[in-house]
């Protein structure tokens, strides 16, 4: 592997911003110092740029295998790297669902050949695969995923005995999608009875998949985790009420119950359904401005520990269907960092907080080995950004296979200049560089 010298970068790391050089050799950060003059195979002039740890996205859906007409690991990992995300953790609701260790390994084999970013994959839980779940290796698998709410295929876990056993016996972190299915179905029937299926509109989505549905399920998951002393991570918190379920009085490394917020729940609110329609239809739903602000405050005050995307592409044709037929989810991984940098520009969060919530905390929460920080000896997963170069999202620069974005037409205040993955420059000045594949994430467990 080549050596790289980054000169005169404003480094944002572990609560501080400071001017420094960084020397990288054999994929790892060898030296951080004010002035480094080692010869290097490549020198990057970072004057005026900010150097951040690459984002670690703990929730993406890259759709491979089985749904590759809408996304795949090759395309989505490139979109991630172009967006400054250097590592991802992918979800098991592919086709077939990732419900056996063999199917899980198949995904790792695909990523080893195709992923430009570093990768890990969740093992999926169902009502009838407990023995497969218990075989999950905590050292090289990010966690176990439970859908405590509707999902595709065989992935809704609603058997109480199974839930109890998973929480009691899981060998590693349990990540949970929380929406109470009975509440959602009851609300859906009410709206169908009143408007007919053809009369349903995107703005009704948060009235069907309500805050109460989320809270009922999240509070149940928290109760199960406390009962069994399980390691629980609740994904995509979307309501102000749920924030109260989480503790900010102890350090992250001591927490047994943690939470994630997603970019779309921090950016959009229910007023945006009028202009965006199905393009902001996600599960859990984008809800009120009060919910958005409550979740944002939860991120800032430490009740919510990490920010991710829930990147979940569908084709444009699918999203243009009537509300009742249009699937939930959308592409976000390419523009998450830029959206968060807009929050920095607006004074809503600091650069240091951004780095804490997208890299440091994710690495600590999952106990990722050698990543998430700009430290000597750590892997060089880095992103250089220009905070003063605007960037407009258009179909021409979208790298996700689906070819659209809910941010299409928006001009962000910042531009991603370079992204390094495991010591390789994988993205530079608008171009993907096919140097090497990413690495499988390992965990200190």
Short mmCIF file of N, CA and C in Angstrom, two decimals, residues 129-138 144 146 160-174 224-225 227-231:
data_model
loop_
_atom_site.label_atom_id
_atom_site.label_comp_id
_atom_site.label_asym_id
_atom_site.label_seq_id
_atom_site.Cartn_x
_atom_site.Cartn_y
_atom_site.Cartn_z
N UNK A 129 -35.88 -18.76 13.87
CA UNK A 129 -34.47 -19.05 13.55
C UNK A 129 -33.53 -18.77 14.74
N UNK A 130 -34.02 -19.00 15.95
CA UNK A 130 -33.26 -18.66 17.15
C UNK A 130 -31.88 -19.35 17.16
N UNK A 131 -31.81 -20.60 16.78
CA UNK A 131 -30.53 -21.31 16.83
C UNK A 131 -29.51 -20.70 15.88
N UNK A 132 -29.96 -20.24 14.73
CA UNK A 132 -29.05 -19.56 13.80
C UNK A 132 -28.59 -18.22 14.38
N UNK A 133 -29.49 -17.50 14.99
CA UNK A 133 -29.15 -16.22 15.62
C UNK A 133 -28.08 -16.40 16.68
N UNK A 134 -28.22 -17.45 17.48
CA UNK A 134 -27.29 -17.66 18.59
C UNK A 134 -25.90 -18.07 18.13
N UNK A 135 -25.75 -18.43 16.86
CA UNK A 135 -24.43 -18.77 16.32
C UNK A 135 -23.64 -17.53 15.89
N UNK A 136 -24.25 -16.36 15.95
CA UNK A 136 -23.61 -15.14 15.46
C UNK A 136 -22.33 -14.84 16.23
N UNK A 137 -21.27 -14.56 15.51
CA UNK A 137 -19.95 -14.30 16.09
C UNK A 137 -19.82 -12.81 16.42
N UNK A 138 -19.74 -12.44 17.70
CA UNK A 138 -19.64 -11.02 18.06
C UNK A 138 -18.37 -10.34 17.55
N UNK A 144 -27.33 -8.24 15.78
CA UNK A 144 -28.54 -8.97 15.41
C UNK A 144 -29.64 -7.94 15.21
N UNK A 146 -33.67 -7.05 14.79
CA UNK A 146 -35.05 -7.48 15.01
C UNK A 146 -35.98 -6.39 14.48
N UNK A 160 -43.95 -13.64 21.29
CA UNK A 160 -43.43 -13.16 22.58
C UNK A 160 -42.35 -14.07 23.14
N UNK A 161 -42.53 -15.37 23.00
CA UNK A 161 -41.54 -16.32 23.50
C UNK A 161 -40.21 -16.15 22.79
N UNK A 162 -40.27 -15.97 21.47
CA UNK A 162 -39.05 -15.77 20.69
C UNK A 162 -38.34 -14.50 21.10
N UNK A 163 -39.09 -13.42 21.25
CA UNK A 163 -38.50 -12.16 21.68
C UNK A 163 -37.79 -12.31 23.02
N UNK A 164 -38.45 -12.94 23.95
CA UNK A 164 -37.84 -13.14 25.28
C UNK A 164 -36.53 -13.91 25.16
N UNK A 165 -36.53 -14.95 24.33
CA UNK A 165 -35.33 -15.78 24.21
C UNK A 165 -34.19 -15.02 23.54
N UNK A 166 -34.51 -14.23 22.51
CA UNK A 166 -33.45 -13.47 21.86
C UNK A 166 -32.84 -12.48 22.84
N UNK A 167 -33.67 -11.75 23.56
CA UNK A 167 -33.15 -10.77 24.52
C UNK A 167 -32.38 -11.45 25.65
N UNK A 168 -32.79 -12.64 26.01
CA UNK A 168 -32.12 -13.35 27.10
C UNK A 168 -30.80 -13.98 26.67
N UNK A 169 -30.71 -14.41 25.40
CA UNK A 169 -29.59 -15.26 25.00
C UNK A 169 -28.70 -14.68 23.91
N UNK A 170 -29.04 -13.56 23.32
CA UNK A 170 -28.27 -13.03 22.20
C UNK A 170 -26.81 -12.83 22.60
N UNK A 171 -25.88 -13.27 21.76
CA UNK A 171 -24.46 -13.18 22.10
C UNK A 171 -23.85 -11.81 21.83
N UNK A 172 -24.62 -10.90 21.26
CA UNK A 172 -24.07 -9.61 20.89
C UNK A 172 -25.18 -8.56 20.87
N UNK A 173 -24.86 -7.37 20.39
CA UNK A 173 -25.78 -6.25 20.33
C UNK A 173 -27.03 -6.61 19.54
N UNK A 174 -28.19 -6.17 20.04
CA UNK A 174 -29.47 -6.33 19.36
C UNK A 174 -29.91 -4.96 18.87
N UNK A 224 -37.73 -5.15 27.81
CA UNK A 224 -37.13 -6.47 27.59
C UNK A 224 -35.61 -6.44 27.85
N UNK A 225 -34.97 -5.40 27.37
CA UNK A 225 -33.52 -5.29 27.56
C UNK A 225 -33.17 -5.16 29.03
N UNK A 227 -34.97 -6.22 31.55
CA UNK A 227 -35.31 -7.48 32.20
C UNK A 227 -34.19 -8.51 32.04
N UNK A 228 -33.61 -8.57 30.85
CA UNK A 228 -32.61 -9.61 30.56
C UNK A 228 -31.17 -9.08 30.54
N UNK A 229 -31.00 -7.79 30.87
CA UNK A 229 -29.68 -7.17 30.84
C UNK A 229 -29.03 -7.31 29.47
N UNK A 230 -29.83 -7.13 28.44
CA UNK A 230 -29.36 -7.28 27.06
C UNK A 230 -28.73 -5.98 26.57
N UNK A 231 -27.92 -6.10 25.54
CA UNK A 231 -27.31 -4.94 24.89
C UNK A 231 -28.21 -4.52 23.72
#
